[in-house]
């Protein structure tokens, strides 16, 4: 093995995308193994590689880590993106859980039946603009710094930018009533490692399409 973290998942966003974002923002190169068939997934289970028979799985520092949240907090702590003390960590956790909830709604949208999609899209837009974004807008205002927590880039900023870009894919002008989030987006997109990740040809994955939905259904029998 090269020493680089190795990510095992499907060739799409899903639950692995925040891991790709965090590693890329930390400036860490990583390798990826893409599951394309049910057989590949079953072999990993048979070989005892997946603790709970689920992916994402990330090989890092001699561990085969599963559970997205555990993977992300390990990477955040390892690369100094997890605050300077317990209180900063608690704030980062709260902000990240908020963006995780919002991104979860968006992640499931392409898997929903056509007749409920429109209703759920409207709910995502409502939740983003009335529940989640006001919190981050106020946090930036009250805090008065360029970042959500402390005066330094953290996992919370990286996760929020990912969520902003995902919600803009649902509604391009979704930030129109949030001037501080617009400025935040501009700043964080310009962090050199993130800027690189946002360029075409990076390991960032495109929005989930019908083809990817079909692969997910085939591999996980859903
Ligand atoms: N709590 C786990 C959930 C992982 C999960 O549901 N993974 C899906 C793919 S995105 C999976 O492996 N599904 C197969 C199964 O649960 O049997 C995490 O956050 O990583």
PDB file of N, CA and C in Angstrom, residues 19-123:
ATOM      1  N   UNK A  19     -16.152  12.643   3.139  1.00  0.00           N
ATOM      2  CA  UNK A  19     -14.808  12.135   3.453  1.00  0.00           C
ATOM      3  C   UNK A  19     -13.827  12.639   2.383  1.00  0.00           C
ATOM      4  N   UNK A  20     -14.262  12.558   1.131  1.00  0.00           N
ATOM      5  CA  UNK A  20     -13.392  13.066   0.039  1.00  0.00           C
ATOM      6  C   UNK A  20     -13.123  14.548   0.255  1.00  0.00           C
ATOM      7  N   UNK A  21     -14.166  15.308   0.579  1.00  0.00           N
ATOM      8  CA  UNK A  21     -14.028  16.745   0.820  1.00  0.00           C
ATOM      9  C   UNK A  21     -13.014  17.014   1.939  1.00  0.00           C
ATOM     10  N   UNK A  22     -13.171  16.290   3.037  1.00  0.00           N
ATOM     11  CA  UNK A  22     -12.333  16.584   4.208  1.00  0.00           C
ATOM     12  C   UNK A  22     -10.869  16.258   3.927  1.00  0.00           C
ATOM     13  N   UNK A  23     -10.633  15.119   3.297  1.00  0.00           N
ATOM     14  CA  UNK A  23      -9.247  14.758   2.970  1.00  0.00           C
ATOM     15  C   UNK A  23      -8.659  15.781   1.992  1.00  0.00           C
ATOM     16  N   UNK A  24      -9.446  16.114   0.971  1.00  0.00           N
ATOM     17  CA  UNK A  24      -8.946  17.063  -0.033  1.00  0.00           C
ATOM     18  C   UNK A  24      -8.639  18.410   0.618  1.00  0.00           C
ATOM     19  N   UNK A  25      -9.536  18.877   1.490  1.00  0.00           N
ATOM     20  CA  UNK A  25      -9.314  20.171   2.149  1.00  0.00           C
ATOM     21  C   UNK A  25      -8.083  20.124   3.043  1.00  0.00           C
ATOM     22  N   UNK A  26      -7.822  18.954   3.627  1.00  0.00           N
ATOM     23  CA  UNK A  26      -6.639  18.803   4.484  1.00  0.00           C
ATOM     24  C   UNK A  26      -5.366  18.648   3.645  1.00  0.00           C
ATOM     25  N   UNK A  27      -5.535  18.563   2.332  1.00  0.00           N
ATOM     26  CA  UNK A  27      -4.373  18.420   1.449  1.00  0.00           C
ATOM     27  C   UNK A  27      -3.816  17.009   1.440  1.00  0.00           C
ATOM     28  N   UNK A  28      -4.674  16.032   1.734  1.00  0.00           N
ATOM     29  CA  UNK A  28      -4.230  14.637   1.809  1.00  0.00           C
ATOM     30  C   UNK A  28      -4.637  13.895   0.527  1.00  0.00           C
ATOM     31  N   UNK A  29      -3.657  13.291  -0.128  1.00  0.00           N
ATOM     32  CA  UNK A  29      -3.984  12.487  -1.320  1.00  0.00           C
ATOM     33  C   UNK A  29      -4.591  11.159  -0.882  1.00  0.00           C
ATOM     34  N   UNK A  30      -5.528  10.658  -1.662  1.00  0.00           N
ATOM     35  CA  UNK A  30      -6.141   9.374  -1.298  1.00  0.00           C
ATOM     36  C   UNK A  30      -6.422   8.541  -2.543  1.00  0.00           C
ATOM     37  N   UNK A  31      -6.489   7.230  -2.292  1.00  0.00           N
ATOM     38  CA  UNK A  31      -6.817   6.295  -3.382  1.00  0.00           C
ATOM     39  C   UNK A  31      -8.253   5.836  -3.205  1.00  0.00           C
ATOM     40  N   UNK A  32      -8.867   5.399  -4.299  1.00  0.00           N
ATOM     41  CA  UNK A  32     -10.254   4.947  -4.200  1.00  0.00           C
ATOM     42  C   UNK A  32     -10.453   3.598  -4.872  1.00  0.00           C
ATOM     43  N   UNK A  33     -11.240   2.761  -4.220  1.00  0.00           N
ATOM     44  CA  UNK A  33     -11.698   1.521  -4.844  1.00  0.00           C
ATOM     45  C   UNK A  33     -13.202   1.670  -5.020  1.00  0.00           C
ATOM     46  N   UNK A  34     -13.655   1.478  -6.246  1.00  0.00           N
ATOM     47  CA  UNK A  34     -15.085   1.639  -6.513  1.00  0.00           C
ATOM     48  C   UNK A  34     -15.770   0.282  -6.631  1.00  0.00           C
ATOM     49  N   UNK A  35     -16.798   0.082  -5.829  1.00  0.00           N
ATOM     50  CA  UNK A  35     -17.607  -1.128  -5.963  1.00  0.00           C
ATOM     51  C   UNK A  35     -18.542  -0.943  -7.151  1.00  0.00           C
ATOM     52  N   UNK A  36     -18.507  -1.922  -8.041  1.00  0.00           N
ATOM     53  CA  UNK A  36     -19.384  -1.825  -9.221  1.00  0.00           C
ATOM     54  C   UNK A  36     -20.408  -2.952  -9.271  1.00  0.00           C
ATOM     55  N   UNK A  37     -20.140  -4.010  -8.503  1.00  0.00           N
ATOM     56  CA  UNK A  37     -21.047  -5.158  -8.552  1.00  0.00           C
ATOM     57  C   UNK A  37     -21.422  -5.602  -7.138  1.00  0.00           C
ATOM     58  N   UNK A  38     -22.518  -6.282  -7.036  1.00  0.00           N
ATOM     59  CA  UNK A  38     -22.979  -6.873  -5.773  1.00  0.00           C
ATOM     60  C   UNK A  38     -21.936  -7.895  -5.271  1.00  0.00           C
ATOM     61  N   UNK A  39     -21.316  -8.604  -6.234  1.00  0.00           N
ATOM     62  CA  UNK A  39     -20.342  -9.641  -5.880  1.00  0.00           C
ATOM     63  C   UNK A  39     -19.135  -9.031  -5.144  1.00  0.00           C
ATOM     64  N   UNK A  40     -18.660  -7.885  -5.631  1.00  0.00           N
ATOM     65  CA  UNK A  40     -17.522  -7.225  -4.963  1.00  0.00           C
ATOM     66  C   UNK A  40     -17.883  -6.891  -3.516  1.00  0.00           C
ATOM     67  N   UNK A  41     -19.098  -6.385  -3.329  1.00  0.00           N
ATOM     68  CA  UNK A  41     -19.564  -5.998  -1.994  1.00  0.00           C
ATOM     69  C   UNK A  41     -19.702  -7.236  -1.103  1.00  0.00           C
ATOM     70  N   UNK A  42     -20.275  -8.304  -1.673  1.00  0.00           N
ATOM     71  CA  UNK A  42     -20.452  -9.538  -0.896  1.00  0.00           C
ATOM     72  C   UNK A  42     -19.106 -10.141  -0.508  1.00  0.00           C
ATOM     73  N   UNK A  43     -18.126  -9.984  -1.373  1.00  0.00           N
ATOM     74  CA  UNK A  43     -16.793 -10.533  -1.065  1.00  0.00           C
ATOM     75  C   UNK A  43     -16.180  -9.786   0.135  1.00  0.00           C
ATOM     76  N   UNK A  44     -16.356  -8.488   0.178  1.00  0.00           N
ATOM     77  CA  UNK A  44     -15.837  -7.714   1.318  1.00  0.00           C
ATOM     78  C   UNK A  44     -16.492  -8.195   2.612  1.00  0.00           C
ATOM     79  N   UNK A  45     -17.797  -8.465   2.531  1.00  0.00           N
ATOM     80  CA  UNK A  45     -18.512  -8.951   3.728  1.00  0.00           C
ATOM     81  C   UNK A  45     -17.983 -10.333   4.105  1.00  0.00           C
ATOM     82  N   UNK A  46     -17.856 -11.210   3.101  1.00  0.00           N
ATOM     83  CA  UNK A  46     -17.393 -12.579   3.351  1.00  0.00           C
ATOM     84  C   UNK A  46     -15.983 -12.574   3.957  1.00  0.00           C
ATOM     85  N   UNK A  47     -15.153 -11.654   3.476  1.00  0.00           N
ATOM     86  CA  UNK A  47     -13.776 -11.572   3.984  1.00  0.00           C
ATOM     87  C   UNK A  47     -13.688 -10.874   5.341  1.00  0.00           C
ATOM     88  N   UNK A  48     -14.815 -10.414   5.859  1.00  0.00           N
ATOM     89  CA  UNK A  48     -14.833  -9.787   7.189  1.00  0.00           C
ATOM     90  C   UNK A  48     -14.216  -8.397   7.216  1.00  0.00           C
ATOM     91  N   UNK A  49     -14.220  -7.731   6.056  1.00  0.00           N
ATOM     92  CA  UNK A  49     -13.552  -6.429   5.963  1.00  0.00           C
ATOM     93  C   UNK A  49     -14.423  -5.303   6.528  1.00  0.00           C
ATOM     94  N   UNK A  50     -15.745  -5.484   6.444  1.00  0.00           N
ATOM     95  CA  UNK A  50     -16.650  -4.400   6.825  1.00  0.00           C
ATOM     96  C   UNK A  50     -17.293  -4.703   8.178  1.00  0.00           C
ATOM     97  N   UNK A  51     -16.934  -3.928   9.183  1.00  0.00           N
ATOM     98  CA  UNK A  51     -17.370  -4.196  10.560  1.00  0.00           C
ATOM     99  C   UNK A  51     -18.881  -4.414  10.674  1.00  0.00           C
ATOM    100  N   UNK A  52     -19.660  -3.559  10.026  1.00  0.00           N
ATOM    101  CA  UNK A  52     -21.122  -3.684  10.091  1.00  0.00           C
ATOM    102  C   UNK A  52     -21.730  -4.046   8.732  1.00  0.00           C
ATOM    103  N   UNK A  53     -20.906  -4.636   7.879  1.00  0.00           N
ATOM    104  CA  UNK A  53     -21.356  -5.041   6.536  1.00  0.00           C
ATOM    105  C   UNK A  53     -21.806  -3.849   5.707  1.00  0.00           C
ATOM    106  N   UNK A  54     -21.201  -2.691   5.977  1.00  0.00           N
ATOM    107  CA  UNK A  54     -21.595  -1.475   5.258  1.00  0.00           C
ATOM    108  C   UNK A  54     -20.361  -0.704   4.794  1.00  0.00           C
ATOM    109  N   UNK A  55     -20.557   0.063   3.745  1.00  0.00           N
ATOM    110  CA  UNK A  55     -19.579   1.070   3.344  1.00  0.00           C
ATOM    111  C   UNK A  55     -20.217   2.431   3.636  1.00  0.00           C
ATOM    112  N   UNK A  56     -19.458   3.505   3.689  1.00  0.00           N
ATOM    113  CA  UNK A  56     -18.051   3.716   3.390  1.00  0.00           C
ATOM    114  C   UNK A  56     -17.097   2.935   4.302  1.00  0.00           C
ATOM    115  N   UNK A  57     -15.941   2.575   3.714  1.00  0.00           N
ATOM    116  CA  UNK A  57     -14.847   1.993   4.489  1.00  0.00           C
ATOM    117  C   UNK A  57     -13.579   2.730   4.057  1.00  0.00           C
ATOM    118  N   UNK A  58     -12.809   3.126   5.051  1.00  0.00           N
ATOM    119  CA  UNK A  58     -11.575   3.862   4.767  1.00  0.00           C
ATOM    120  C   UNK A  58     -10.426   3.182   5.487  1.00  0.00           C
ATOM    121  N   UNK A  59      -9.413   2.792   4.704  1.00  0.00           N
ATOM    122  CA  UNK A  59      -8.196   2.225   5.298  1.00  0.00           C
ATOM    123  C   UNK A  59      -7.246   3.377   5.578  1.00  0.00           C
ATOM    124  N   UNK A  60      -6.955   3.531   6.858  1.00  0.00           N
ATOM    125  CA  UNK A  60      -6.108   4.660   7.274  1.00  0.00           C
ATOM    126  C   UNK A  60      -5.367   4.277   8.548  1.00  0.00           C
ATOM    127  N   UNK A  61      -4.078   4.559   8.578  1.00  0.00           N
ATOM    128  CA  UNK A  61      -3.249   4.291   9.763  1.00  0.00           C
ATOM    129  C   UNK A  61      -3.424   2.865  10.287  1.00  0.00           C
ATOM    130  N   UNK A  62      -3.487   1.913   9.371  1.00  0.00           N
ATOM    131  CA  UNK A  62      -3.570   0.507   9.763  1.00  0.00           C
ATOM    132  C   UNK A  62      -4.960   0.054  10.180  1.00  0.00           C
ATOM    133  N   UNK A  63      -5.937   0.960  10.110  1.00  0.00           N
ATOM    134  CA  UNK A  63      -7.321   0.584  10.488  1.00  0.00           C
ATOM    135  C   UNK A  63      -8.182   0.477   9.242  1.00  0.00           C
ATOM    136  N   UNK A  64      -9.201  -0.352   9.350  1.00  0.00           N
ATOM    137  CA  UNK A  64     -10.231  -0.368   8.314  1.00  0.00           C
ATOM    138  C   UNK A  64     -11.450   0.289   8.943  1.00  0.00           C
ATOM    139  N   UNK A  65     -11.564   1.585   8.764  1.00  0.00           N
ATOM    140  CA  UNK A  65     -12.615   2.322   9.464  1.00  0.00           C
ATOM    141  C   UNK A  65     -13.936   2.309   8.706  1.00  0.00           C
ATOM    142  N   UNK A  66     -15.026   2.107   9.448  1.00  0.00           N
ATOM    143  CA  UNK A  66     -16.371   2.283   8.898  1.00  0.00           C
ATOM    144  C   UNK A  66     -17.111   3.274   9.799  1.00  0.00           C
ATOM    145  N   UNK A  67     -18.339   3.561   9.451  1.00  0.00           N
ATOM    146  CA  UNK A  67     -19.186   4.566  10.109  1.00  0.00           C
ATOM    147  C   UNK A  67     -18.668   5.963   9.751  1.00  0.00           C
ATOM    148  N   UNK A  68     -19.414   6.591   8.859  1.00  0.00           N
ATOM    149  CA  UNK A  68     -19.003   7.876   8.279  1.00  0.00           C
ATOM    150  C   UNK A  68     -18.582   8.885   9.340  1.00  0.00           C
ATOM    151  N   UNK A  69     -19.384   9.002  10.366  1.00  0.00           N
ATOM    152  CA  UNK A  69     -19.114  10.006  11.394  1.00  0.00           C
ATOM    153  C   UNK A  69     -17.760   9.727  12.086  1.00  0.00           C
ATOM    154  N   UNK A  70     -17.489   8.459  12.364  1.00  0.00           N
ATOM    155  CA  UNK A  70     -16.219   8.087  13.014  1.00  0.00           C
ATOM    156  C   UNK A  70     -15.042   8.382  12.083  1.00  0.00           C
ATOM    157  N   UNK A  71     -15.229   8.070  10.822  1.00  0.00           N
ATOM    158  CA  UNK A  71     -14.165   8.316   9.831  1.00  0.00           C
ATOM    159  C   UNK A  71     -13.868   9.818   9.767  1.00  0.00           C
ATOM    160  N   UNK A  72     -14.943  10.598   9.674  1.00  0.00           N
ATOM    161  CA  UNK A  72     -14.763  12.047   9.523  1.00  0.00           C
ATOM    162  C   UNK A  72     -14.131  12.658  10.774  1.00  0.00           C
ATOM    163  N   UNK A  73     -14.568  12.234  11.958  1.00  0.00           N
ATOM    164  CA  UNK A  73     -13.973  12.882  13.139  1.00  0.00           C
ATOM    165  C   UNK A  73     -12.523  12.467  13.324  1.00  0.00           C
ATOM    166  N   UNK A  74     -12.184  11.246  12.912  1.00  0.00           N
ATOM    167  CA  UNK A  74     -10.771  10.837  12.980  1.00  0.00           C
ATOM    168  C   UNK A  74      -9.921  11.717  12.061  1.00  0.00           C
ATOM    169  N   UNK A  75     -10.401  11.901  10.843  1.00  0.00           N
ATOM    170  CA  UNK A  75      -9.634  12.709   9.877  1.00  0.00           C
ATOM    171  C   UNK A  75      -9.552  14.163  10.351  1.00  0.00           C
ATOM    172  N   UNK A  76     -10.678  14.682  10.843  1.00  0.00           N
ATOM    173  CA  UNK A  76     -10.683  16.077  11.316  1.00  0.00           C
ATOM    174  C   UNK A  76      -9.671  16.265  12.451  1.00  0.00           C
ATOM    175  N   UNK A  77      -9.650  15.319  13.393  1.00  0.00           N
ATOM    176  CA  UNK A  77      -8.718  15.446  14.521  1.00  0.00           C
ATOM    177  C   UNK A  77      -7.270  15.277  14.043  1.00  0.00           C
ATOM    178  N   UNK A  78      -7.060  14.298  13.183  1.00  0.00           N
ATOM    179  CA  UNK A  78      -5.692  14.001  12.710  1.00  0.00           C
ATOM    180  C   UNK A  78      -5.089  15.202  11.971  1.00  0.00           C
ATOM    181  N   UNK A  79      -5.918  15.897  11.205  1.00  0.00           N
ATOM    182  CA  UNK A  79      -5.396  17.000  10.394  1.00  0.00           C
ATOM    183  C   UNK A  79      -5.725  18.384  10.969  1.00  0.00           C
ATOM    184  N   UNK A  80      -5.981  18.390  12.300  1.00  0.00           N
ATOM    185  CA  UNK A  80      -6.089  19.674  12.991  1.00  0.00           C
ATOM    186  C   UNK A  80      -7.227  20.562  12.460  1.00  0.00           C
ATOM    187  N   UNK A  81      -8.340  19.889  12.169  1.00  0.00           N
ATOM    188  CA  UNK A  81      -9.516  20.619  11.671  1.00  0.00           C
ATOM    189  C   UNK A  81     -10.680  20.467  12.658  1.00  0.00           C
ATOM    190  N   UNK A  82     -10.342  20.190  13.936  1.00  0.00           N
ATOM    191  CA  UNK A  82     -11.391  19.826  14.892  1.00  0.00           C
ATOM    192  C   UNK A  82     -11.314  20.692  16.153  1.00  0.00           C
ATOM    193  N   UNK A  83     -10.941  21.973  15.973  1.00  0.00           N
ATOM    194  CA  UNK A  83     -10.965  22.904  17.100  1.00  0.00           C
ATOM    195  C   UNK A  83      -9.765  22.752  18.016  1.00  0.00           C
ATOM    196  N   UNK A  84      -9.620  23.751  18.912  1.00  0.00           N
ATOM    197  CA  UNK A  84      -8.443  23.730  19.783  1.00  0.00           C
ATOM    198  C   UNK A  84      -8.760  23.169  21.169  1.00  0.00           C
ATOM    199  N   UNK A  85     -10.040  23.058  21.499  1.00  0.00           N
ATOM    200  CA  UNK A  85     -10.390  22.496  22.808  1.00  0.00           C
ATOM    201  C   UNK A  85     -11.770  21.825  22.718  1.00  0.00           C
ATOM    202  N   UNK A  86     -12.226  21.293  23.847  1.00  0.00           N
ATOM    203  CA  UNK A  86     -13.486  20.522  23.846  1.00  0.00           C
ATOM    204  C   UNK A  86     -14.681  21.372  23.433  1.00  0.00           C
ATOM    205  N   UNK A  87     -14.677  22.646  23.858  1.00  0.00           N
ATOM    206  CA  UNK A  87     -15.830  23.496  23.518  1.00  0.00           C
ATOM    207  C   UNK A  87     -15.867  23.794  22.017  1.00  0.00           C
ATOM    208  N   UNK A  88     -14.709  24.079  21.442  1.00  0.00           N
ATOM    209  CA  UNK A  88     -14.700  24.304  19.987  1.00  0.00           C
ATOM    210  C   UNK A  88     -15.140  23.033  19.268  1.00  0.00           C
ATOM    211  N   UNK A  89     -14.689  21.906  19.786  1.00  0.00           N
ATOM    212  CA  UNK A  89     -15.074  20.619  19.181  1.00  0.00           C
ATOM    213  C   UNK A  89     -16.589  20.421  19.256  1.00  0.00           C
ATOM    214  N   UNK A  90     -17.164  20.791  20.384  1.00  0.00           N
ATOM    215  CA  UNK A  90     -18.628  20.647  20.549  1.00  0.00           C
ATOM    216  C   UNK A  90     -19.371  21.518  19.530  1.00  0.00           C
ATOM    217  N   UNK A  91     -18.881  22.748  19.314  1.00  0.00           N
ATOM    218  CA  UNK A  91     -19.521  23.616  18.318  1.00  0.00           C
ATOM    219  C   UNK A  91     -19.363  23.040  16.918  1.00  0.00           C
ATOM    220  N   UNK A  92     -18.172  22.544  16.632  1.00  0.00           N
ATOM    221  CA  UNK A  92     -17.952  21.942  15.302  1.00  0.00           C
ATOM    222  C   UNK A  92     -18.916  20.771  15.123  1.00  0.00           C
ATOM    223  N   UNK A  93     -19.053  19.943  16.157  1.00  0.00           N
ATOM    224  CA  UNK A  93     -19.973  18.799  16.078  1.00  0.00           C
ATOM    225  C   UNK A  93     -21.410  19.258  15.809  1.00  0.00           C
ATOM    226  N   UNK A  94     -21.837  20.285  16.537  1.00  0.00           N
ATOM    227  CA  UNK A  94     -23.224  20.755  16.345  1.00  0.00           C
ATOM    228  C   UNK A  94     -23.424  21.274  14.924  1.00  0.00           C
ATOM    229  N   UNK A  95     -22.497  22.102  14.469  1.00  0.00           N
ATOM    230  CA  UNK A  95     -22.633  22.640  13.103  1.00  0.00           C
ATOM    231  C   UNK A  95     -22.598  21.516  12.062  1.00  0.00           C
ATOM    232  N   UNK A  96     -21.702  20.562  12.260  1.00  0.00           N
ATOM    233  CA  UNK A  96     -21.584  19.460  11.291  1.00  0.00           C
ATOM    234  C   UNK A  96     -22.860  18.605  11.288  1.00  0.00           C
ATOM    235  N   UNK A  97     -23.437  18.360  12.463  1.00  0.00           N
ATOM    236  CA  UNK A  97     -24.663  17.552  12.492  1.00  0.00           C
ATOM    237  C   UNK A  97     -25.810  18.267  11.772  1.00  0.00           C
ATOM    238  N   UNK A  98     -25.852  19.583  11.890  1.00  0.00           N
ATOM    239  CA  UNK A  98     -26.871  20.351  11.165  1.00  0.00           C
ATOM    240  C   UNK A  98     -26.707  20.183   9.664  1.00  0.00           C
ATOM    241  N   UNK A  99     -25.482  20.374   9.189  1.00  0.00           N
ATOM    242  CA  UNK A  99     -25.270  20.249   7.733  1.00  0.00           C
ATOM    243  C   UNK A  99     -25.433  18.800   7.286  1.00  0.00           C
ATOM    244  N   UNK A 100     -25.123  17.858   8.174  1.00  0.00           N
ATOM    245  CA  UNK A 100     -25.329  16.443   7.820  1.00  0.00           C
ATOM    246  C   UNK A 100     -26.818  16.170   7.611  1.00  0.00           C
ATOM    247  N   UNK A 101     -27.653  16.728   8.486  1.00  0.00           N
ATOM    248  CA  UNK A 101     -29.106  16.525   8.339  1.00  0.00           C
ATOM    249  C   UNK A 101     -29.600  17.105   7.014  1.00  0.00           C
ATOM    250  N   UNK A 102     -29.135  18.312   6.699  1.00  0.00           N
ATOM    251  CA  UNK A 102     -29.554  18.945   5.449  1.00  0.00           C
ATOM    252  C   UNK A 102     -29.056  18.135   4.241  1.00  0.00           C
ATOM    253  N   UNK A 103     -27.804  17.760   4.288  1.00  0.00           N
ATOM    254  CA  UNK A 103     -27.244  17.000   3.148  1.00  0.00           C
ATOM    255  C   UNK A 103     -27.897  15.628   3.022  1.00  0.00           C
ATOM    256  N   UNK A 104     -28.303  15.054   4.163  1.00  0.00           N
ATOM    257  CA  UNK A 104     -28.979  13.748   4.128  1.00  0.00           C
ATOM    258  C   UNK A 104     -30.281  13.848   3.337  1.00  0.00           C
ATOM    259  N   UNK A 105     -31.023  14.937   3.562  1.00  0.00           N
ATOM    260  CA  UNK A 105     -32.284  15.118   2.820  1.00  0.00           C
ATOM    261  C   UNK A 105     -32.003  15.179   1.317  1.00  0.00           C
ATOM    262  N   UNK A 106     -30.932  15.868   0.958  1.00  0.00           N
ATOM    263  CA  UNK A 106     -30.615  16.018  -0.475  1.00  0.00           C
ATOM    264  C   UNK A 106     -30.115  14.685  -1.047  1.00  0.00           C
ATOM    265  N   UNK A 107     -29.340  13.970  -0.231  1.00  0.00           N
ATOM    266  CA  UNK A 107     -28.772  12.698  -0.694  1.00  0.00           C
ATOM    267  C   UNK A 107     -29.870  11.684  -1.048  1.00  0.00           C
ATOM    268  N   UNK A 108     -30.966  11.699  -0.264  1.00  0.00           N
ATOM    269  CA  UNK A 108     -32.030  10.709  -0.494  1.00  0.00           C
ATOM    270  C   UNK A 108     -32.985  11.096  -1.624  1.00  0.00           C
ATOM    271  N   UNK A 109     -32.958  12.376  -2.017  1.00  0.00           N
ATOM    272  CA  UNK A 109     -33.928  12.864  -3.004  1.00  0.00           C
ATOM    273  C   UNK A 109     -33.971  12.026  -4.295  1.00  0.00           C
ATOM    274  N   UNK A 110     -32.824  11.732  -4.914  1.00  0.00           N
ATOM    275  CA  UNK A 110     -32.886  10.981  -6.182  1.00  0.00           C
ATOM    276  C   UNK A 110     -33.417   9.556  -6.021  1.00  0.00           C
ATOM    277  N   UNK A 111     -33.493   9.066  -4.781  1.00  0.00           N
ATOM    278  CA  UNK A 111     -33.964   7.694  -4.556  1.00  0.00           C
ATOM    279  C   UNK A 111     -35.473   7.647  -4.307  1.00  0.00           C
ATOM    280  N   UNK A 112     -36.096   8.820  -4.282  1.00  0.00           N
ATOM    281  CA  UNK A 112     -37.520   8.861  -3.946  1.00  0.00           C
ATOM    282  C   UNK A 112     -38.397   8.748  -5.196  1.00  0.00           C
ATOM    283  N   UNK A 113     -39.616   8.228  -5.022  1.00  0.00           N
ATOM    284  CA  UNK A 113     -40.518   8.117  -6.164  1.00  0.00           C
ATOM    285  C   UNK A 113     -40.848   9.492  -6.742  1.00  0.00           C
ATOM    286  N   UNK A 114     -41.047   9.522  -8.065  1.00  0.00           N
ATOM    287  CA  UNK A 114     -41.255  10.797  -8.771  1.00  0.00           C
ATOM    288  C   UNK A 114     -42.363  11.637  -8.142  1.00  0.00           C
ATOM    289  N   UNK A 115     -43.429  10.973  -7.649  1.00  0.00           N
ATOM    290  CA  UNK A 115     -44.570  11.758  -7.153  1.00  0.00           C
ATOM    291  C   UNK A 115     -44.282  12.457  -5.819  1.00  0.00           C
ATOM    292  N   UNK A 116     -43.245  12.049  -5.095  1.00  0.00           N
ATOM    293  CA  UNK A 116     -42.958  12.744  -3.829  1.00  0.00           C
ATOM    294  C   UNK A 116     -41.749  13.682  -3.953  1.00  0.00           C
ATOM    295  N   UNK A 117     -41.033  13.559  -5.086  1.00  0.00           N
ATOM    296  CA  UNK A 117     -39.795  14.335  -5.244  1.00  0.00           C
ATOM    297  C   UNK A 117     -40.021  15.835  -5.128  1.00  0.00           C
ATOM    298  N   UNK A 118     -41.064  16.305  -5.807  1.00  0.00           N
ATOM    299  CA  UNK A 118     -41.310  17.753  -5.830  1.00  0.00           C
ATOM    300  C   UNK A 118     -41.579  18.297  -4.424  1.00  0.00           C
ATOM    301  N   UNK A 119     -42.384  17.521  -3.688  1.00  0.00           N
ATOM    302  CA  UNK A 119     -42.723  17.921  -2.312  1.00  0.00           C
ATOM    303  C   UNK A 119     -41.457  17.947  -1.438  1.00  0.00           C
ATOM    304  N   UNK A 120     -40.620  16.930  -1.638  1.00  0.00           N
ATOM    305  CA  UNK A 120     -39.411  16.855  -0.817  1.00  0.00           C
ATOM    306  C   UNK A 120     -38.375  17.919  -1.196  1.00  0.00           C
ATOM    307  N   UNK A 121     -38.343  18.244  -2.475  1.00  0.00           N
ATOM    308  CA  UNK A 121     -37.443  19.317  -2.907  1.00  0.00           C
ATOM    309  C   UNK A 121     -37.865  20.635  -2.251  1.00  0.00           C
ATOM    310  N   UNK A 122     -39.178  20.872  -2.227  1.00  0.00           N
ATOM    311  CA  UNK A 122     -39.687  22.097  -1.593  1.00  0.00           C
ATOM    312  C   UNK A 122     -39.348  22.099  -0.097  1.00  0.00           C
ATOM    313  N   UNK A 123     -39.423  20.930   0.526  1.00  0.00           N
ATOM    314  CA  UNK A 123     -39.098  20.833   1.955  1.00  0.00           C
ATOM    315  C   UNK A 123     -37.605  21.127   2.192  1.00  0.00           C
TER     316      UNK A 123
END
